[in-house]
Coordinates of C-alpha atoms and ligand atoms in Angstrom, one line a residue:
Chain A
M1 CA 228.4 169.4 54.6
T2 CA 227.3 166.5 56.7
M3 CA 224.3 166.8 59.0
S4 CA 226.4 167.0 62.2
T5 CA 228.1 170.2 61.0
L6 CA 224.8 171.8 60.1
A7 CA 223.0 173.9 62.7
I8 CA 219.9 174.5 60.5
N9 CA 218.7 172.8 57.3
L10 CA 215.6 173.8 55.3
A11 CA 214.6 171.7 52.3
G12 CA 211.7 172.7 50.1
V13 CA 209.8 174.6 52.8
R14 CA 206.5 176.2 51.8
K15 CA 204.1 178.2 54.0
A16 CA 200.9 180.0 53.0
F17 CA 198.6 182.0 55.2
G18 CA 195.0 181.9 54.0
G19 CA 196.0 181.1 50.4
K20 CA 198.7 183.7 50.3
I21 CA 202.1 182.1 49.8
V22 CA 204.6 183.6 52.3
V23 CA 207.5 181.2 52.0
D24 CA 208.0 179.4 48.7
E25 CA 210.2 176.3 48.0
L26 CA 212.9 177.6 50.3
S27 CA 216.0 175.6 51.0
F28 CA 219.2 176.7 52.7
S29 CA 221.5 175.5 55.4
V30 CA 223.5 177.1 58.1
A31 CA 226.8 175.6 59.3
R32 CA 227.7 175.5 62.9
G33 CA 229.7 178.6 63.9
E34 CA 228.7 180.8 61.0
C35 CA 226.6 183.9 60.9
F36 CA 223.9 183.5 58.3
G37 CA 221.7 186.3 57.2
L38 CA 218.2 186.4 55.8
L39 CA 218.0 189.7 53.9
G40 CA 214.8 191.1 52.5
P41 CA 212.3 193.9 52.7
N42 CA 209.2 194.0 55.0
G43 CA 206.8 191.2 54.2
A44 CA 209.5 189.0 52.6
G45 CA 208.7 186.2 55.0
K46 CA 211.8 186.6 57.4
S47 CA 209.9 186.4 60.6
T48 CA 207.8 183.5 59.4
I49 CA 211.0 181.6 58.5
T50 CA 212.5 182.2 62.0
R51 CA 209.2 181.1 63.6
M52 CA 209.2 177.9 61.5
I53 CA 212.7 177.1 62.6
L54 CA 211.7 177.5 66.2
G55 CA 208.6 175.2 65.7
M56 CA 206.3 178.1 66.5
V57 CA 204.7 178.0 63.0
S58 CA 204.3 174.7 61.1
P59 CA 205.4 174.6 57.4
D60 CA 202.8 173.3 54.9
E61 CA 205.5 171.4 53.0
G62 CA 209.2 170.6 53.3
E63 CA 211.6 169.5 56.0
I64 CA 213.3 171.5 58.7
T65 CA 216.1 170.1 60.9
V66 CA 217.6 172.3 63.7
L67 CA 220.5 171.1 65.8
G68 CA 219.9 167.6 64.7
Q69 CA 216.2 167.6 65.6
P70 CA 213.3 167.4 63.2
V71 CA 211.1 170.5 63.5
P72 CA 208.3 171.1 64.5
T73 CA 207.9 167.5 65.9
R74 CA 210.9 167.7 68.2
A75 CA 211.4 171.5 68.2
R76 CA 211.3 171.6 71.9
L77 CA 214.5 169.6 72.1
A78 CA 216.2 172.0 69.7
R79 CA 215.0 175.0 71.7
V80 CA 216.8 173.8 74.7
R81 CA 220.0 174.9 72.9
I82 CA 218.6 178.0 71.1
G83 CA 218.5 181.6 72.2
V84 CA 216.0 183.9 70.6
V85 CA 215.8 187.6 70.0
P86 CA 212.4 188.2 68.6
Q87 CA 211.5 191.1 66.2
F88 CA 209.4 192.8 68.9
D89 CA 210.7 193.0 72.5
N90 CA 208.6 190.8 74.8
L91 CA 210.4 191.5 78.0
E92 CA 208.5 191.7 81.3
L93 CA 208.1 195.5 81.6
N94 CA 207.1 195.5 85.3
F95 CA 210.0 193.4 86.3
T96 CA 213.5 194.6 87.0
V97 CA 216.4 193.6 84.7
R98 CA 217.5 190.9 87.2
E99 CA 213.9 189.5 87.6
N100 CA 213.6 189.2 83.8
L101 CA 216.7 187.0 83.8
L102 CA 215.4 185.0 86.8
V103 CA 212.0 184.4 85.2
F104 CA 213.5 183.4 81.9
G105 CA 216.1 181.1 83.4
R106 CA 213.2 179.2 85.1
Y107 CA 211.7 178.5 81.6
F108 CA 214.9 176.4 81.1
N109 CA 214.5 174.6 84.4
K110 CA 217.3 176.4 86.0
S111 CA 217.2 177.0 89.8
A112 CA 217.2 180.5 91.2
R113 CA 220.7 179.8 92.5
E114 CA 222.1 178.8 89.1
I115 CA 220.5 181.9 87.5
E116 CA 221.9 184.2 90.2
A117 CA 225.3 182.8 89.5
L118 CA 225.0 183.5 85.8
T119 CA 223.4 187.0 86.1
P120 CA 226.6 189.1 86.7
S121 CA 228.3 187.8 83.6
L122 CA 225.2 188.2 81.5
L123 CA 224.7 191.8 82.8
E124 CA 228.3 192.5 82.0
F125 CA 228.0 191.1 78.5
A126 CA 224.9 193.3 77.9
R127 CA 226.6 196.3 79.5
L128 CA 223.7 196.6 82.0
E129 CA 225.7 196.1 85.2
S130 CA 224.4 199.3 86.7
K131 CA 220.8 198.6 85.7
A132 CA 220.2 195.3 87.5
E133 CA 217.5 196.7 89.8
V134 CA 215.9 199.0 87.3
R135 CA 212.4 198.2 85.9
V136 CA 212.5 197.3 82.3
A137 CA 209.9 199.9 81.4
E138 CA 212.5 202.6 82.3
L139 CA 215.2 201.3 80.0
S140 CA 216.0 202.8 76.6
G141 CA 215.3 200.9 73.4
G142 CA 219.0 199.9 73.0
M143 CA 219.2 198.7 76.6
K144 CA 216.0 196.6 76.1
R145 CA 217.5 195.1 73.1
R146 CA 220.7 194.2 74.9
L147 CA 218.7 192.7 77.8
T148 CA 216.8 190.6 75.3
L149 CA 220.2 189.5 74.0
A150 CA 221.4 188.6 77.5
R151 CA 218.1 186.8 78.2
A152 CA 218.7 184.8 75.0
L153 CA 222.0 183.6 76.4
I154 CA 220.7 182.3 79.7
N155 CA 220.6 178.7 78.5
D156 CA 224.1 178.9 77.0
P157 CA 222.7 178.3 73.5
H158 CA 224.6 176.8 70.5
L159 CA 222.4 178.7 68.1
L160 CA 221.0 182.2 68.3
I161 CA 218.0 183.3 66.2
M162 CA 217.7 187.0 65.9
D163 CA 214.8 188.7 64.1
E164 CA 215.9 192.2 63.1
P165 CA 218.1 192.7 66.1
T166 CA 218.9 196.3 65.5
T167 CA 215.8 197.7 63.7
G168 CA 214.6 200.9 65.3
L169 CA 217.9 201.5 67.2
D170 CA 220.0 204.6 66.8
P171 CA 223.5 204.2 65.2
H172 CA 225.3 204.1 68.5
A173 CA 223.1 201.4 70.0
R174 CA 223.2 199.5 66.8
H175 CA 227.1 199.5 66.7
L176 CA 227.1 198.3 70.3
I177 CA 224.9 195.3 69.4
W178 CA 227.0 194.5 66.4
E179 CA 230.1 194.5 68.5
R180 CA 228.4 192.2 71.1
L181 CA 227.4 189.8 68.2
R182 CA 231.0 189.6 67.0
V183 CA 232.0 188.6 70.5
L184 CA 229.4 185.8 70.4
L185 CA 230.7 184.6 67.0
A186 CA 234.3 184.6 68.3
R187 CA 233.0 182.3 71.1
G188 CA 231.8 179.9 68.5
K189 CA 228.1 180.5 68.5
T190 CA 226.0 180.0 65.4
I191 CA 223.8 183.0 64.5
L192 CA 220.8 183.2 62.1
M193 CA 219.8 186.8 61.8
T194 CA 217.2 188.5 59.7
T195 CA 217.6 192.1 58.5
H196 CA 216.4 194.6 55.9
F197 CA 219.5 196.6 56.6
M198 CA 222.2 195.7 54.1
E199 CA 225.1 197.3 56.0
E200 CA 224.3 195.0 58.9
A201 CA 224.3 191.9 56.7
E202 CA 227.5 193.0 55.0
R203 CA 229.3 193.6 58.3
L204 CA 228.2 190.5 60.2
C205 CA 227.1 187.7 57.9
S206 CA 229.5 185.2 56.5
R207 CA 226.8 184.0 54.1
L208 CA 223.3 185.3 53.4
C209 CA 220.2 184.6 51.5
V210 CA 218.3 187.4 49.8
L211 CA 214.6 187.0 49.9
E212 CA 211.7 188.6 48.0
Q213 CA 208.1 187.6 48.7
G214 CA 209.1 184.4 50.3
R215 CA 211.4 183.3 47.5
K216 CA 215.2 183.0 47.6
I217 CA 216.6 185.2 44.9
A218 CA 220.3 185.0 45.7
E219 CA 222.5 183.2 48.2
G220 CA 226.2 183.4 49.0
K221 CA 228.9 185.3 50.7
P222 CA 228.2 189.1 50.7
Q223 CA 231.3 190.0 48.7
E224 CA 230.8 187.2 46.2
L225 CA 227.3 188.3 45.6
I226 CA 228.4 191.8 45.0
D227 CA 231.2 190.7 42.7
A228 CA 228.9 188.3 40.8
H229 CA 226.0 190.7 40.3
I230 CA 227.6 194.1 40.1
G231 CA 231.4 193.9 40.0
C232 CA 232.1 197.5 39.3
D233 CA 231.7 201.0 40.8
V234 CA 228.4 202.7 41.1
V235 CA 227.5 206.3 40.2
E236 CA 224.3 207.6 41.8
I237 CA 222.8 210.6 40.0
Y238 CA 220.1 212.7 41.5
G239 CA 218.5 216.0 40.5
G240 CA 217.7 215.4 36.8
N241 CA 215.1 213.6 34.8
P242 CA 216.3 209.9 35.0
R243 CA 214.9 209.1 31.5
D244 CA 217.0 211.9 29.8
L245 CA 220.0 210.9 31.7
C246 CA 219.7 207.3 30.7
A247 CA 220.0 208.3 27.1
Q248 CA 223.0 210.4 27.7
V249 CA 225.1 208.0 29.8
G250 CA 223.7 204.7 28.4
P251 CA 226.6 203.9 26.1
Y252 CA 229.1 204.2 28.9
V253 CA 227.6 201.9 31.5
R254 CA 227.1 198.1 31.9
H255 CA 223.6 198.6 33.2
M256 CA 221.4 201.2 34.9
E257 CA 218.5 201.1 37.4
V258 CA 216.1 203.8 38.1
S259 CA 214.7 204.0 41.6
G260 CA 212.5 207.0 42.5
E261 CA 214.4 210.1 41.4
T262 CA 217.8 208.4 41.5
L263 CA 219.6 206.8 38.5
F264 CA 222.1 204.1 39.5
C265 CA 224.8 203.6 36.9
Y266 CA 227.0 200.5 37.1
S267 CA 230.2 201.2 35.1
S268 CA 233.7 199.9 35.0
D269 CA 234.7 203.4 33.7
P270 CA 232.9 205.9 36.0
E271 CA 235.1 208.7 34.8
Q272 CA 233.4 208.5 31.4
V273 CA 230.0 208.8 33.1
R274 CA 231.1 211.9 35.0
A275 CA 232.7 213.4 31.9
Q276 CA 229.4 213.0 30.0
L277 CA 227.5 214.9 32.6
R278 CA 230.1 217.6 33.3
G279 CA 228.6 221.1 33.0
R280 CA 225.0 220.0 33.5
A281 CA 223.5 222.2 36.2
G282 CA 221.6 220.9 39.2
L283 CA 222.9 217.4 39.1
R284 CA 224.5 215.7 42.0
L285 CA 226.8 212.7 41.5
L286 CA 227.9 210.2 44.1
Q287 CA 230.5 207.6 43.2
R288 CA 230.9 204.6 45.5
P289 CA 231.8 200.9 45.7
P290 CA 228.9 198.5 45.1
N291 CA 227.0 197.0 48.1
L292 CA 224.2 194.5 48.8
E293 CA 221.7 197.2 48.2
D294 CA 222.8 197.3 44.6
V295 CA 222.5 193.5 44.4
F296 CA 219.0 193.7 45.7
L297 CA 218.1 196.4 43.2
R298 CA 219.7 194.3 40.4
V299 CA 217.9 191.1 41.1
T300 CA 214.5 192.5 42.0
G301 CA 214.4 195.8 40.2
R302 CA 213.4 197.4 43.5
E303 CA 215.2 199.1 46.3
L304 CA 215.3 197.5 49.8
E305 CA 213.3 199.9 51.9
N306 CA 214.8 200.7 55.3
Chain B
M1 CA 214.7 162.0 76.8
S2 CA 211.5 160.6 75.5
E3 CA 209.1 163.1 73.8
G4 CA 205.3 162.9 73.8
Y5 CA 203.5 162.4 70.5
S6 CA 202.4 166.0 70.3
P7 CA 204.7 169.0 70.4
V8 CA 202.0 171.1 72.2
M9 CA 201.1 168.9 75.1
P10 CA 202.9 169.4 78.5
A11 CA 206.5 168.2 78.0
N12 CA 206.8 166.8 81.6
A13 CA 205.3 167.1 85.1
Y14 CA 207.2 170.2 86.2
N15 CA 207.7 172.7 83.3
W16 CA 204.4 174.4 84.2
A17 CA 205.9 175.5 87.5
A18 CA 208.0 178.1 85.8
V19 CA 204.9 179.8 84.5
W20 CA 203.3 179.7 87.9
H21 CA 206.5 181.2 89.4
R22 CA 206.4 184.1 86.9
N23 CA 202.9 184.9 87.8
F24 CA 203.6 184.7 91.5
L25 CA 206.5 187.1 91.1
A26 CA 204.2 189.6 89.3
W27 CA 201.4 189.1 91.8
R28 CA 203.7 189.7 94.8
K29 CA 204.3 193.3 93.5
V30 CA 200.6 194.0 93.7
A31 CA 199.5 191.5 96.3
V32 CA 197.6 193.8 98.7
A33 CA 195.5 195.4 96.1
S34 CA 194.9 192.1 94.4
V35 CA 193.7 190.4 97.6
L36 CA 191.4 193.3 98.5
G37 CA 190.0 193.3 95.0
N38 CA 189.3 189.5 95.2
L39 CA 187.6 189.7 98.6
A40 CA 185.6 192.9 98.5
D41 CA 182.8 191.5 96.3
P42 CA 182.1 188.2 98.0
M43 CA 182.3 189.8 101.5
T44 CA 179.8 192.4 100.5
N45 CA 177.5 189.7 99.2
L46 CA 177.9 187.6 102.3
F47 CA 177.2 190.3 104.8
G48 CA 174.7 192.3 102.7
L49 CA 172.6 189.3 101.6
G50 CA 173.4 187.2 104.6
F51 CA 172.3 189.6 107.2
G52 CA 169.8 191.6 105.1
L53 CA 167.9 188.7 103.4
G54 CA 168.6 186.5 106.4
I55 CA 166.2 188.5 108.5
I56 CA 163.4 187.9 106.0
V57 CA 164.4 184.3 105.1
G58 CA 165.1 183.1 108.5
R59 CA 166.4 179.5 108.4
V60 CA 167.1 177.5 105.3
D61 CA 167.5 173.7 105.4
G62 CA 167.7 173.9 109.2
T63 CA 170.6 176.5 109.4
P64 CA 170.6 180.3 109.5
Y65 CA 170.5 181.8 106.0
I66 CA 173.9 183.3 106.3
A67 CA 175.5 179.9 107.2
F68 CA 173.7 178.5 104.1
L69 CA 174.9 181.4 102.0
A70 CA 178.5 181.2 103.2
A71 CA 179.3 178.0 101.3
G72 CA 177.7 179.5 98.2
M73 CA 179.9 182.6 98.5
V74 CA 183.0 180.4 99.0
A75 CA 182.3 178.5 95.8
T76 CA 181.3 181.6 93.9
S77 CA 184.4 183.6 95.0
A78 CA 186.6 180.7 93.8
M79 CA 184.7 180.7 90.5
T80 CA 185.0 184.4 90.1
A81 CA 188.7 184.7 91.0
A82 CA 189.7 181.9 88.6
T83 CA 187.5 183.2 85.8
F84 CA 188.6 186.8 86.1
E85 CA 192.3 185.9 86.3
T86 CA 192.0 183.9 83.2
L87 CA 189.8 186.3 81.2
Y88 CA 191.8 189.4 81.8
A89 CA 195.3 188.6 83.1
V90 CA 195.9 185.4 81.1
F91 CA 194.4 186.9 77.9
A92 CA 196.8 189.9 78.3
R93 CA 199.8 187.5 78.6
M94 CA 198.6 185.5 75.7
D95 CA 197.7 188.4 73.4
T96 CA 198.8 192.0 74.1
Q97 CA 201.8 191.5 76.4
R98 CA 203.3 188.8 74.3
T99 CA 204.4 186.9 77.4
W100 CA 203.4 183.6 75.9
D101 CA 205.2 184.4 72.7
A102 CA 208.4 184.8 74.8
I103 CA 207.8 181.6 76.6
L104 CA 207.1 179.6 73.4
S105 CA 210.7 180.4 72.3
T106 CA 212.0 178.5 75.3
Q107 CA 211.8 174.8 76.0
L108 CA 208.3 175.0 77.3
T109 CA 205.4 173.9 75.2
L110 CA 202.0 175.5 74.8
G111 CA 200.5 172.8 77.1
D112 CA 203.1 173.6 79.8
I113 CA 202.0 177.3 79.6
V114 CA 198.2 176.6 79.7
L115 CA 198.8 174.2 82.6
G116 CA 200.9 176.7 84.5
E117 CA 198.2 179.4 84.0
L118 CA 195.5 177.0 85.1
V119 CA 197.3 176.1 88.3
W120 CA 198.0 179.8 88.9
A121 CA 194.4 180.9 88.4
A122 CA 193.4 178.0 90.8
S123 CA 195.9 179.3 93.3
K124 CA 194.2 182.7 93.3
A125 CA 190.8 180.9 93.6
V126 CA 192.1 179.1 96.7
L127 CA 193.3 182.3 98.2
A128 CA 189.9 184.0 97.6
G129 CA 187.8 181.0 98.6
T130 CA 189.8 180.2 101.7
A131 CA 189.6 183.8 102.9
I132 CA 185.8 183.8 102.8
W133 CA 185.8 180.4 104.4
T134 CA 187.9 181.7 107.2
V135 CA 185.7 184.7 107.8
A136 CA 182.7 182.3 107.9
A137 CA 184.5 180.0 110.3
I138 CA 185.4 182.9 112.6
L139 CA 181.7 183.9 112.7
G140 CA 180.8 180.3 113.5
Y141 CA 179.3 179.3 110.2
A142 CA 181.9 176.7 109.3
E143 CA 183.4 173.8 111.2
W144 CA 187.2 174.4 111.4
P145 CA 188.3 170.7 110.8
S146 CA 186.3 170.7 107.6
I147 CA 188.9 173.0 106.0
V148 CA 190.7 169.7 105.1
Y149 CA 187.8 168.9 102.7
S150 CA 186.9 172.4 101.7
V151 CA 190.3 173.6 100.4
P152 CA 190.7 170.8 97.9
A153 CA 187.1 171.4 96.7
I154 CA 187.9 175.1 96.3
A155 CA 191.0 174.3 94.4
L156 CA 189.2 172.0 92.1
T157 CA 186.5 174.7 91.5
G158 CA 189.3 177.1 90.6
V159 CA 190.9 174.7 88.1
V160 CA 187.4 174.0 86.5
F161 CA 186.6 177.7 86.0
A162 CA 190.0 178.6 84.8
S163 CA 189.8 175.8 82.3
L164 CA 186.4 176.9 81.1
A165 CA 187.5 180.5 80.8
M166 CA 190.6 179.3 78.9
I167 CA 188.2 178.2 76.1
V168 CA 186.6 181.7 76.1
I169 CA 189.9 183.5 75.7
S170 CA 191.2 181.0 73.1
L171 CA 188.2 182.0 70.9
A172 CA 187.7 185.7 71.8
P173 CA 189.2 188.2 69.4
S174 CA 189.3 190.8 72.1
Y175 CA 188.3 191.7 75.7
D176 CA 185.0 193.0 74.5
Y177 CA 183.6 189.4 74.3
F178 CA 184.2 188.5 77.9
V179 CA 181.2 190.4 79.1
F180 CA 178.9 187.9 77.3
Y181 CA 180.5 185.1 79.2
Q182 CA 180.1 186.9 82.5
T183 CA 176.4 187.9 82.0
L184 CA 175.2 184.9 80.1
V185 CA 177.1 182.1 81.8
M186 CA 178.5 183.1 85.2
T187 CA 175.8 185.2 86.6
P188 CA 173.0 182.7 85.8
M189 CA 175.2 180.0 87.2
V190 CA 175.3 181.6 90.6
F191 CA 171.5 181.6 90.8
L192 CA 171.0 178.2 89.2
C193 CA 173.5 176.3 91.3
G194 CA 172.3 176.6 94.8
A195 CA 174.8 179.2 95.8
V196 CA 172.2 181.8 97.1
F197 CA 169.0 179.7 97.5
P198 CA 168.3 176.0 97.7
L199 CA 168.0 174.1 94.4
D200 CA 164.6 172.7 95.3
Q201 CA 163.1 176.2 95.0
L202 CA 163.7 175.9 91.2
P203 CA 161.2 174.5 88.7
S204 CA 162.1 170.8 88.1
T205 CA 163.4 171.4 84.5
L206 CA 165.8 174.0 85.8
Q207 CA 166.8 171.6 88.5
H208 CA 167.9 169.2 85.8
V209 CA 169.9 171.9 84.1
A210 CA 171.4 172.9 87.3
S211 CA 172.4 169.4 88.2
V212 CA 175.0 169.3 85.4
L213 CA 176.5 172.7 85.9
P214 CA 179.9 172.8 87.5
L215 CA 179.2 175.3 90.2
A216 CA 176.4 173.1 91.5
H217 CA 178.9 170.3 92.0
S218 CA 181.2 172.6 93.8
V219 CA 178.5 173.9 96.1
E220 CA 177.4 170.3 96.8
L221 CA 180.9 169.5 98.0
I222 CA 181.7 172.7 100.0
R223 CA 178.3 173.2 101.8
P224 CA 178.1 169.9 103.6
A225 CA 181.7 170.2 104.6
M226 CA 181.2 173.7 106.0
L227 CA 178.0 172.9 107.8
G228 CA 179.5 169.7 109.2
R229 CA 176.9 167.5 107.4
P230 CA 177.5 164.2 105.7
A231 CA 178.0 164.8 102.0
G232 CA 176.3 162.6 99.4
S233 CA 177.7 161.4 96.1
I234 CA 181.2 162.8 96.6
A235 CA 182.6 160.6 93.9
L236 CA 180.0 161.9 91.4
H237 CA 180.7 165.6 92.1
V238 CA 184.5 165.2 92.0
S239 CA 184.3 163.2 88.8
A240 CA 182.0 165.8 87.2
L241 CA 184.4 168.6 88.2
C242 CA 187.4 166.6 86.8
V243 CA 185.7 166.3 83.5
Y244 CA 185.0 170.0 83.5
A245 CA 188.7 170.6 84.3
V246 CA 190.3 168.2 81.8
L247 CA 188.3 168.4 78.6
P248 CA 188.5 172.3 78.3
F249 CA 192.2 172.0 78.9
F250 CA 192.7 169.8 75.8
L251 CA 190.2 171.8 73.8
S252 CA 191.6 175.2 74.6
T253 CA 195.2 174.0 74.0
A254 CA 194.1 172.8 70.6
I255 CA 192.4 176.2 69.8
F256 CA 195.4 178.1 71.1
R257 CA 197.6 176.1 68.8
R258 CA 195.6 177.1 65.8
R259 CA 195.5 180.7 67.0
L260 CA 199.1 181.2 68.0
M261 CA 201.2 178.6 66.1
R262 CA 199.5 178.1 62.7
Ligands
ADP1 N1 199.9 184.8 61.3 C1 199.8 185.3 60.1 N2 198.6 185.3 59.5 C2 198.4 185.8 58.3 N3 199.4 186.4 57.5 C3 200.6 186.4 58.1 C4 200.9 185.9 59.4 N4 202.2 186.1 59.7 C5 202.7 186.7 58.6 N5 201.8 186.9 57.7 C6 202.0 187.5 56.4 O1 203.1 186.9 55.8 C7 203.9 187.8 55.1 C8 205.4 187.7 55.6 O2 205.4 188.2 56.9 P1 206.7 188.2 57.8 O3 207.2 186.8 57.9 O4 206.4 188.9 59.0 O5 207.7 189.0 56.9 P2 209.0 189.9 57.4 O6 209.4 189.4 58.7 O7 210.0 189.6 56.3 O8 208.6 191.3 57.3 C9 203.3 189.2 55.3 O9 202.6 189.5 54.1 C10 202.4 189.0 56.5 O10 201.3 189.8 56.4
MG2 MG1 209.6 190.4 60.4

């Protein structure tokens, strides 16, 4: 990939807070037009990475280039073409929906007239047409998130940076956001999103980077990661002593992971596993295709918490 | 587009106006209460001290005490309005409300934000100071044409005290620390700077201390204007106030950078 087709490039980026390394030797690049995910549990360094990309936190080492601009030195010029959805909403709670867009548009040197002209299409995009004159403090969590998304589009950005865009939302609100993000991708926007929610990453991201404690532990397309690290069905077994079960099904599986009271068996012959356990009382078995959660468990030995 | 050498300094001459506008929009929703809040205290002081003490004091420097006091109250109200706006409202936007965090993700820089907040706090100082000035003028304690000199002096006073308070909030972990600034810096300043009694009443060492304090320079600019007297050393007072406005701006921006963008 040449530089001009890259929206974001990180090379050897390190960041420590008071001696604690939060981002370690991280390199990745995001091509224009793709949806790239940073997947990792709380504390993995996702927010710190997004803030470094925006020039709001300075890396200790390494190079960052965003939309052709070196960051943080010329981050402001990159931010002219970036829309941001931060992890925690920072809308103006005492302003109406319309006033929020007005105030934010001004931060991009737009005139009140220009912003008024853009407002109806942004409200329609965010499905907030009927809420234009409502104070933000009165909106639901999902509506606030959609307003934050509309606000991020006010400067017609090439690149959207979204830090956990659906965390804390109910399933309906979450699906609505996902659907809106797909519309943006179809319009050719580039998205960098962070999530600790593997279903979100699997549904939206063309490529992703799995992080643990600031280090990259896997990178690729979701399906390729799943095929490479797992590549077979999963049988989850609850309700027994995982240690005993290990001994019983061990010979019939490629590998196993114990997490809490659940035993995850990765097997190309799940029928054999089920047959071994037939007749044992109190066990519950769930057979399913592998997902990114399994990849995370496989490469870290831990579950991704939700 | 050429870019300054520092990513935190103001990016251009107009970005700050977006921050001012945001504050103006928020203020418009609570304007009446805000104006009353800013005026009640200096008005009470002006009439309470002016008429009450005025009876005992009689004339000061050849004018009725209340006329002498009026200029002090104009300068003090500008100081108080700018300081309180910065300590409480700006701190909230910088810290708890995350307003600055939202703005930092746009094409504004930290310097643009600090500058916008300074100009906003100075605007509130102009409003408060000019209101007291007007009351004084109606009562005959200020010469109407001198408003041309008084308002710029009030505005400069506002920028100075907003800028100084900006250092306080850049360092303070929470609201609890502001009371020290109020009681240890602002209140003594009112008494040391010739706002309520003439400086020559002070022991000479304190007079030297007072001569470098910013409020003293404000009073020295505003009082002669209001009383229609020739002012001395205007260039000195304006320069001193400019130093008090500019240095804290750079210092507080540098501290905010370490606090918010490390
Ligand atoms: N400003 C800061 N000062 C000190 N530590 C920080 C700061 N920001 C983040 N951290 C620490 O860095 C680690 C990564 O945080 P963060 O980037 O927020 O992770 P994530 O977004 O993946 O949950 C955490 O341990 C957090 O406590
Ligand atoms: Mg985070």
